[in-house]
CSV table of C-alpha atoms and ligand atoms in Angstrom, one decimal:
chain,number,residue,atom,x,y,z
A,150,UNK,CA,145.5,88.0,101.0
A,151,UNK,CA,141.8,87.1,102.0
A,152,UNK,CA,140.9,83.1,101.7
A,153,UNK,CA,138.4,82.8,98.5
A,154,UNK,CA,135.0,83.6,99.1
A,155,UNK,CA,134.8,80.1,97.0
A,156,UNK,CA,133.7,77.0,98.4
A,157,UNK,CA,134.0,73.0,97.4
A,158,UNK,CA,131.4,70.5,97.8
A,159,UNK,CA,134.1,68.2,97.6
A,160,UNK,CA,136.9,66.6,100.0
A,161,UNK,CA,139.8,67.5,97.5
A,162,UNK,CA,141.7,64.1,99.3
A,163,UNK,CA,138.7,61.6,99.5
A,164,UNK,CA,139.3,58.6,98.0
A,165,UNK,CA,136.9,57.3,94.8
A,166,UNK,CA,134.7,59.5,92.7
A,167,UNK,CA,133.0,62.7,93.9
A,168,UNK,CA,130.7,65.3,92.1
A,169,UNK,CA,129.9,68.2,93.9
A,170,UNK,CA,131.5,72.1,93.0
A,171,UNK,CA,132.9,75.4,93.5
A,172,UNK,CA,130.4,77.7,95.1
A,173,UNK,CA,131.1,81.7,94.3
A,174,UNK,CA,128.4,83.3,96.5
A,175,UNK,CA,126.5,85.3,94.0
A,176,UNK,CA,124.0,88.7,95.2
A,177,UNK,CA,121.8,89.5,91.5
A,178,UNK,CA,118.2,90.5,91.5
A,179,UNK,CA,117.1,86.5,90.0
A,180,UNK,CA,118.5,85.8,93.6
A,181,UNK,CA,119.8,87.6,97.2
A,182,UNK,CA,122.4,85.3,98.2
A,183,UNK,CA,122.5,83.5,94.7
A,184,UNK,CA,125.9,81.6,94.0
A,185,UNK,CA,126.8,79.9,91.3
A,186,UNK,CA,127.6,76.6,90.9
A,187,UNK,CA,130.5,75.8,88.9
A,188,UNK,CA,130.8,71.8,88.6
A,189,UNK,CA,133.1,69.7,89.3
A,190,UNK,CA,134.4,66.0,89.5
A,191,UNK,CA,137.7,64.1,92.0
A,192,UNK,CA,139.0,61.7,91.5
A,193,UNK,CA,142.1,59.7,93.7
A,194,UNK,CA,142.8,56.6,94.4
A,195,UNK,CA,146.5,56.3,96.8
A,196,UNK,CA,149.5,58.0,96.1
A,197,UNK,CA,150.4,59.1,92.8
A,198,UNK,CA,150.4,62.5,90.4
A,199,UNK,CA,147.8,65.1,90.0
A,200,UNK,CA,146.3,66.1,87.0
A,201,UNK,CA,143.5,69.4,86.7
A,202,UNK,CA,142.1,68.9,82.9
A,203,UNK,CA,140.0,71.7,82.0
A,204,UNK,CA,137.4,73.5,79.4
A,205,UNK,CA,135.0,76.3,79.3
A,206,UNK,CA,137.9,78.7,79.6
A,207,UNK,CA,136.0,80.5,77.4
A,208,UNK,CA,132.0,79.6,76.8
A,209,UNK,CA,131.6,79.9,73.4
A,210,UNK,CA,134.7,76.3,73.1
A,211,UNK,CA,133.3,72.7,72.9
A,212,UNK,CA,135.5,70.1,72.5
A,213,UNK,CA,136.5,70.4,76.5
A,214,UNK,CA,133.1,70.8,77.7
A,215,UNK,CA,132.0,67.4,75.7
A,216,UNK,CA,135.5,65.1,76.8
A,217,UNK,CA,135.8,66.4,80.5
A,218,UNK,CA,132.1,64.9,81.3
A,219,UNK,CA,132.4,62.1,78.9
A,220,UNK,CA,135.4,61.5,81.4
A,221,UNK,CA,133.9,62.8,84.8
A,222,UNK,CA,130.8,60.1,84.0
A,223,UNK,CA,133.0,57.1,82.9
A,224,UNK,CA,136.4,57.2,84.8
A,225,UNK,CA,136.5,55.2,87.8
A,226,UNK,CA,138.6,55.1,91.4
A,227,UNK,CA,140.0,51.6,90.1
A,228,UNK,CA,141.4,53.4,86.7
A,229,UNK,CA,142.8,55.9,88.8
A,230,UNK,CA,146.1,55.9,90.0
A,231,UNK,CA,147.0,59.8,91.2
A,232,UNK,CA,144.2,61.8,91.4
A,233,UNK,CA,142.2,63.3,88.4
A,234,UNK,CA,140.4,66.7,89.2
A,235,UNK,CA,138.4,67.5,86.2
A,236,UNK,CA,135.9,70.6,85.6
A,237,UNK,CA,134.2,71.3,82.3
A,238,UNK,CA,133.1,74.4,82.4
A,239,UNK,CA,135.9,76.7,84.2
A,240,UNK,CA,134.3,79.7,83.5
A,241,UNK,CA,130.7,78.4,84.2
A,242,UNK,CA,128.7,82.0,83.7
A,243,UNK,CA,130.4,82.4,80.2
A,244,UNK,CA,129.3,78.6,79.0
A,245,UNK,CA,126.1,78.8,80.5
A,246,UNK,CA,126.0,81.9,78.1
A,247,UNK,CA,127.4,81.0,75.0
A,248,UNK,CA,130.0,83.3,75.0
A,249,UNK,CA,133.7,83.7,75.0
A,250,UNK,CA,133.3,85.8,77.8
A,251,UNK,CA,131.1,86.4,80.6
A,252,UNK,CA,128.0,88.1,80.7
A,253,UNK,CA,128.0,89.3,84.2
A,254,UNK,CA,131.2,91.0,84.4
A,255,UNK,CA,132.6,90.1,80.6
A,256,UNK,CA,135.3,88.8,82.3
A,257,UNK,CA,137.2,87.1,79.7
A,258,UNK,CA,139.3,84.1,82.1
A,259,UNK,CA,142.2,83.1,79.7
A,260,UNK,CA,143.4,87.1,80.5
A,261,UNK,CA,142.4,87.4,84.3
A,262,UNK,CA,144.4,85.3,85.9
A,263,UNK,CA,145.7,85.7,88.9
A,264,UNK,CA,142.6,87.4,89.6
A,265,UNK,CA,141.3,88.5,92.9
A,266,UNK,CA,139.6,86.8,95.6
A,267,UNK,CA,137.2,90.1,96.6
A,268,UNK,CA,137.3,91.3,92.5
A,269,UNK,CA,134.8,90.3,89.8
A,270,UNK,CA,133.0,87.0,89.6
A,271,UNK,CA,135.9,85.9,86.8
A,272,UNK,CA,138.2,86.7,88.9
A,273,UNK,CA,137.5,85.5,92.0
A,274,UNK,CA,137.4,82.3,89.6
A,275,UNK,CA,141.0,83.0,88.3
A,276,UNK,CA,142.2,83.7,91.8
A,277,UNK,CA,140.7,80.1,93.5
A,278,UNK,CA,141.9,78.4,89.6
A,279,UNK,CA,146.0,79.8,90.5
A,280,UNK,CA,146.0,79.3,94.7
A,281,UNK,CA,144.1,76.5,95.4
A,282,UNK,CA,143.4,74.1,92.2
A,283,UNK,CA,146.9,74.7,90.5
A,284,UNK,CA,149.1,73.6,93.7
A,285,UNK,CA,146.9,70.6,93.7
A,286,UNK,CA,148.5,69.4,90.7
A,287,UNK,CA,151.7,68.2,88.7
A,288,UNK,CA,149.8,68.2,85.2
A,289,UNK,CA,147.8,71.2,83.6
A,290,UNK,CA,145.5,70.2,80.5
A,291,UNK,CA,143.1,73.1,79.5
A,292,UNK,CA,140.9,72.3,76.6
A,293,UNK,CA,140.3,75.2,73.6
A,294,UNK,CA,139.4,75.5,70.7
A,295,UNK,CA,138.4,78.6,68.7
A,296,UNK,CA,134.8,79.3,69.2
A,297,UNK,CA,132.8,81.4,67.2
A,298,UNK,CA,135.4,84.0,65.9
A,299,UNK,CA,138.3,81.4,65.2
A,300,UNK,CA,138.7,77.8,63.2
A,301,UNK,CA,141.8,75.5,64.1
A,302,UNK,CA,142.8,72.7,62.7
A,303,UNK,CA,143.7,70.5,65.5
A,304,UNK,CA,146.8,71.0,67.0
A,305,UNK,CA,147.4,71.1,70.7
A,306,UNK,CA,150.7,73.0,72.0
A,307,UNK,CA,153.1,74.3,74.6
A,308,UNK,CA,155.1,77.3,74.7
A,309,UNK,CA,158.9,77.6,74.8
A,310,UNK,CA,160.4,77.7,78.5
A,311,UNK,CA,163.7,78.9,79.9
A,312,UNK,CA,163.6,76.0,82.4
A,313,UNK,CA,164.6,73.0,79.4
A,314,UNK,CA,163.5,70.2,81.9
A,315,UNK,CA,160.1,71.7,82.0
A,316,UNK,CA,159.8,72.6,78.0
A,317,UNK,CA,160.7,68.4,77.4
A,318,UNK,CA,157.6,67.4,79.7
A,319,UNK,CA,155.8,69.5,78.3
A,320,UNK,CA,156.9,68.1,75.2
A,321,UNK,CA,156.3,65.1,75.7
A,322,UNK,CA,152.8,65.4,77.0
A,323,UNK,CA,152.3,67.6,74.5
A,324,UNK,CA,153.0,64.8,71.7
A,325,UNK,CA,151.0,62.1,74.2
A,326,UNK,CA,147.7,63.8,73.6
A,327,UNK,CA,148.6,63.4,70.1
A,328,UNK,CA,146.4,65.6,68.1
A,329,UNK,CA,147.0,65.6,64.3
A,330,UNK,CA,149.0,69.1,64.9
A,331,UNK,CA,151.3,69.7,67.8
A,332,UNK,CA,152.7,73.2,68.1
A,333,UNK,CA,155.5,75.2,69.5
A,334,UNK,CA,152.3,78.6,70.0
A,335,UNK,CA,153.8,82.7,70.0
A,336,UNK,CA,151.3,84.1,72.3
A,337,UNK,CA,150.4,87.6,70.9
A,338,UNK,CA,150.1,89.1,75.3
A,339,UNK,CA,150.4,86.0,77.1
A,340,UNK,CA,150.0,88.6,80.3
A,341,UNK,CA,146.9,87.4,82.5
A,342,UNK,CA,146.7,84.0,80.8
A,343,UNK,CA,145.8,80.8,83.3
A,344,UNK,CA,149.2,78.1,80.3
A,345,UNK,CA,151.4,81.4,82.3
A,346,UNK,CA,150.3,80.8,85.5
A,347,UNK,CA,150.8,76.7,85.0
A,348,UNK,CA,153.7,77.3,84.0
A,349,UNK,CA,155.5,80.0,86.1
A,350,UNK,CA,154.6,77.6,89.0
A,351,UNK,CA,156.8,75.1,87.5
A,352,UNK,CA,153.1,72.4,86.1
A,353,UNK,CA,153.7,70.0,83.6
A,354,UNK,CA,150.8,72.7,81.1
A,355,UNK,CA,149.1,71.6,77.3
A,356,UNK,CA,147.1,74.0,75.9
A,357,UNK,CA,144.9,72.8,72.7
A,358,UNK,CA,142.9,74.5,69.5
A,359,UNK,CA,141.0,71.5,68.8
A,360,UNK,CA,138.4,73.4,66.2
A,361,UNK,CA,136.2,76.1,66.0
A,362,UNK,CA,133.3,78.3,64.4
A,363,UNK,CA,131.3,77.7,68.2
A,364,UNK,CA,130.8,73.6,67.8
A,365,UNK,CA,132.3,70.6,68.0
A,366,UNK,CA,132.6,68.3,65.5
A,367,UNK,CA,132.6,64.3,65.9
A,368,UNK,CA,136.7,64.3,64.5
A,369,UNK,CA,137.2,67.4,66.7
A,370,UNK,CA,135.5,65.5,70.2
A,371,UNK,CA,137.2,62.6,68.8
A,372,UNK,CA,140.9,64.6,69.1
A,373,UNK,CA,140.0,66.1,72.5
A,374,UNK,CA,139.3,62.5,74.3
A,375,UNK,CA,142.1,60.3,72.9
A,376,UNK,CA,144.3,63.3,74.0
A,377,UNK,CA,142.7,63.8,77.4
A,378,UNK,CA,144.1,59.8,77.9
A,379,UNK,CA,147.2,60.2,76.6
A,380,UNK,CA,147.9,63.2,78.0
A,381,UNK,CA,146.4,61.0,81.5
A,382,UNK,CA,148.7,57.1,80.4
A,383,UNK,CA,152.1,59.9,80.4
A,384,UNK,CA,151.2,61.4,83.6
A,385,UNK,CA,151.0,57.9,84.9
A,386,UNK,CA,147.4,58.6,86.9
A,387,UNK,CA,145.9,56.1,83.2
A,388,UNK,CA,147.3,52.8,81.7
A,389,UNK,CA,146.7,52.3,78.3
A,390,UNK,CA,143.8,50.8,76.7
A,391,UNK,CA,146.1,48.8,75.5
A,392,UNK,CA,144.9,48.7,71.6
A,393,UNK,CA,147.8,50.5,70.5
A,394,UNK,CA,145.9,53.0,68.3
A,395,UNK,CA,148.2,55.3,70.5
A,396,UNK,CA,151.5,54.5,69.2
A,397,UNK,CA,149.8,54.3,66.1
A,398,UNK,CA,149.6,57.8,65.8
A,399,UNK,CA,151.2,60.2,64.0
A,400,UNK,CA,151.6,64.2,64.2
A,401,UNK,CA,152.6,67.6,62.7
A,402,UNK,CA,155.4,69.4,64.2
A,403,UNK,CA,154.1,72.8,63.6
A,404,UNK,CA,156.2,76.5,65.2
A,405,UNK,CA,155.0,79.7,65.1
A,406,UNK,CA,158.1,81.4,65.3
A,407,UNK,CA,157.4,85.1,64.9
A,408,UNK,CA,154.9,88.2,64.2
A,409,UNK,CA,155.1,86.4,61.3
A,410,UNK,CA,152.6,84.1,61.3
A,411,UNK,CA,149.6,86.2,61.7
A,412,UNK,CA,147.5,88.2,59.5
A,413,UNK,CA,145.5,90.5,60.6
A,414,UNK,CA,142.6,93.0,59.2
A,415,UNK,CA,142.9,96.4,58.1
A,416,UNK,CA,139.9,97.3,56.3
A,417,UNK,CA,135.7,96.3,57.4
A,418,UNK,CA,134.3,93.5,55.0
A,419,UNK,CA,133.4,90.0,53.7
A,420,UNK,CA,135.7,88.3,54.2
A,421,UNK,CA,136.9,85.7,51.0
A,422,UNK,CA,139.5,83.3,52.1
A,423,UNK,CA,142.0,81.7,49.5
A,424,UNK,CA,143.0,78.8,51.6
A,425,UNK,CA,142.0,76.4,53.3
A,426,UNK,CA,142.7,75.4,56.6
A,427,UNK,CA,145.8,72.7,56.6
A,428,UNK,CA,147.1,73.4,53.5
A,429,UNK,CA,150.3,74.5,52.0
A,430,UNK,CA,150.9,78.6,51.8
A,431,UNK,CA,153.9,80.2,50.5
A,432,UNK,CA,155.5,83.5,51.1
A,433,UNK,CA,153.5,85.9,48.8
A,434,UNK,CA,150.6,83.7,47.8
A,435,UNK,CA,147.2,85.0,48.5
A,436,UNK,CA,145.2,84.3,51.8
A,437,UNK,CA,142.3,87.1,51.8
A,438,UNK,CA,140.3,88.9,49.9
A,439,UNK,CA,138.4,91.6,51.3
A,440,UNK,CA,135.3,92.7,49.1
A,441,UNK,CA,133.7,95.6,50.1
A,442,UNK,CA,130.3,95.5,52.0
A,443,UNK,CA,129.2,98.6,51.0
A,444,UNK,CA,129.0,98.8,48.0
A,445,UNK,CA,129.7,97.1,44.3
A,446,UNK,CA,132.1,98.0,41.7
A,447,UNK,CA,135.1,98.2,44.4
A,448,UNK,CA,138.1,96.2,44.4
A,449,UNK,CA,138.8,93.2,46.6
A,450,UNK,CA,141.4,93.7,49.1
A,451,UNK,CA,144.1,91.7,48.9
A,452,UNK,CA,146.1,89.7,51.7
A,453,UNK,CA,149.0,87.8,50.6
A,454,UNK,CA,151.2,85.0,53.7
A,455,UNK,CA,153.6,86.8,55.1
A,456,UNK,CA,155.9,83.4,55.6
A,457,UNK,CA,155.6,80.0,53.7
A,458,UNK,CA,154.2,77.3,55.4
A,459,UNK,CA,150.9,75.8,56.6
A,460,UNK,CA,147.6,77.4,58.1
A,461,UNK,CA,146.9,77.0,60.4
A,462,UNK,CA,143.5,79.4,61.4
A,463,UNK,CA,141.6,81.6,60.4
A,464,UNK,CA,138.3,83.6,60.9
A,465,UNK,CA,135.5,81.7,61.1
A,466,UNK,CA,132.7,84.6,60.7
A,467,UNK,CA,132.1,85.6,56.8
A,468,UNK,CA,132.2,89.2,57.8
A,469,UNK,CA,135.4,90.9,59.4
A,470,UNK,CA,136.7,94.0,60.6
A,471,UNK,CA,139.7,96.4,61.4
A,472,UNK,CA,142.2,94.3,64.2
A,473,UNK,CA,140.4,90.6,63.6
A,474,UNK,CA,143.2,88.0,63.1
A,475,UNK,CA,142.3,87.1,59.5
A,476,UNK,CA,145.1,83.8,59.1
A,477,UNK,CA,147.5,82.5,61.0
A,478,UNK,CA,150.5,81.1,58.9
A,479,UNK,CA,152.8,78.5,61.2
A,480,UNK,CA,156.2,77.0,59.7
A,481,UNK,CA,155.5,73.2,59.5
A,482,UNK,CA,159.0,71.7,61.9
A,483,UNK,CA,158.2,68.0,60.7
A,484,UNK,CA,155.7,65.8,59.6
A,485,UNK,CA,154.9,62.5,60.5
A,486,UNK,CA,156.3,61.8,63.9
A,487,UNK,CA,155.1,59.8,66.1
A,488,UNK,CA,152.7,60.1,69.1
A,489,UNK,CA,150.4,58.8,71.2
A,490,UNK,CA,152.1,57.8,74.3
A,491,UNK,CA,155.8,55.9,75.0
A,492,UNK,CA,153.4,53.9,76.6
A,493,UNK,CA,151.0,52.6,75.1
B,575,ZN,ZN1,139.8,79.8,74.3
């Protein structure tokens, strides 16, 4: 396969702290010989594992970009054994546009893996991550949130993997992240995901959903920052802060065992949620009403939970359309289990 057109302005093998770019040539009306400049930081000291930590896979999710920008500007090589590769805004055109997908090619980066070196801008980014960044990494953390159209209880997540040892290491990394909730996630469609690419390459992969609505809160950024630290401590790259706060945290283990977790809208209209995020739901209980937005006097459509559990995700905007995910009800496996890193 041909080489990627993306060129890094940093040296992945050099010690110290480097701040630079992944330079992706992009000729367009406003810049004939222009480039998309994707910020990247590499922090390296000595021999040790490599963590690849990413945000902005979707451009309207902000906990990752905020926490990773702060990490890039504060983490020193002296804090690190091994290497940390930080890409806070992976789909940079989407991030700058404040949209889930790229304004250049409408590409959804997290549906574009393994990508193509001769494809669209988004496919070129996916190809570079797949063939150049992933092989450098032992541990991969991709920080997501709900974006403009979804909202979540804050959770770190792993998938069910065929390799039991890889699964156990991913589970330890998820608990080290120590979000209030930890999820074994079921994907509606796993084709093209960064997750699938990293897991297939044998990496210890953790993803997150830390909130949503197209913004970030003090609480959700705090979850991202503590989680990032716990993830790097668990990887053996950073020492624990030593103040014990990691060890004191607990997490609630959630599971999405089948498609009954998802409630999909079959109507257009005005959404009335009847449960809030984090609330318990019984099977058959009313989750939401959709009111007719075109007339008065019509009965609202009722959506009831198909399983018992906890409301883990909801449609965020006030208007809803046919095909939107209204709600995700997750199974509560265990509450109050110890989170944070075993060594913290
Ligand atoms: Zn996302």
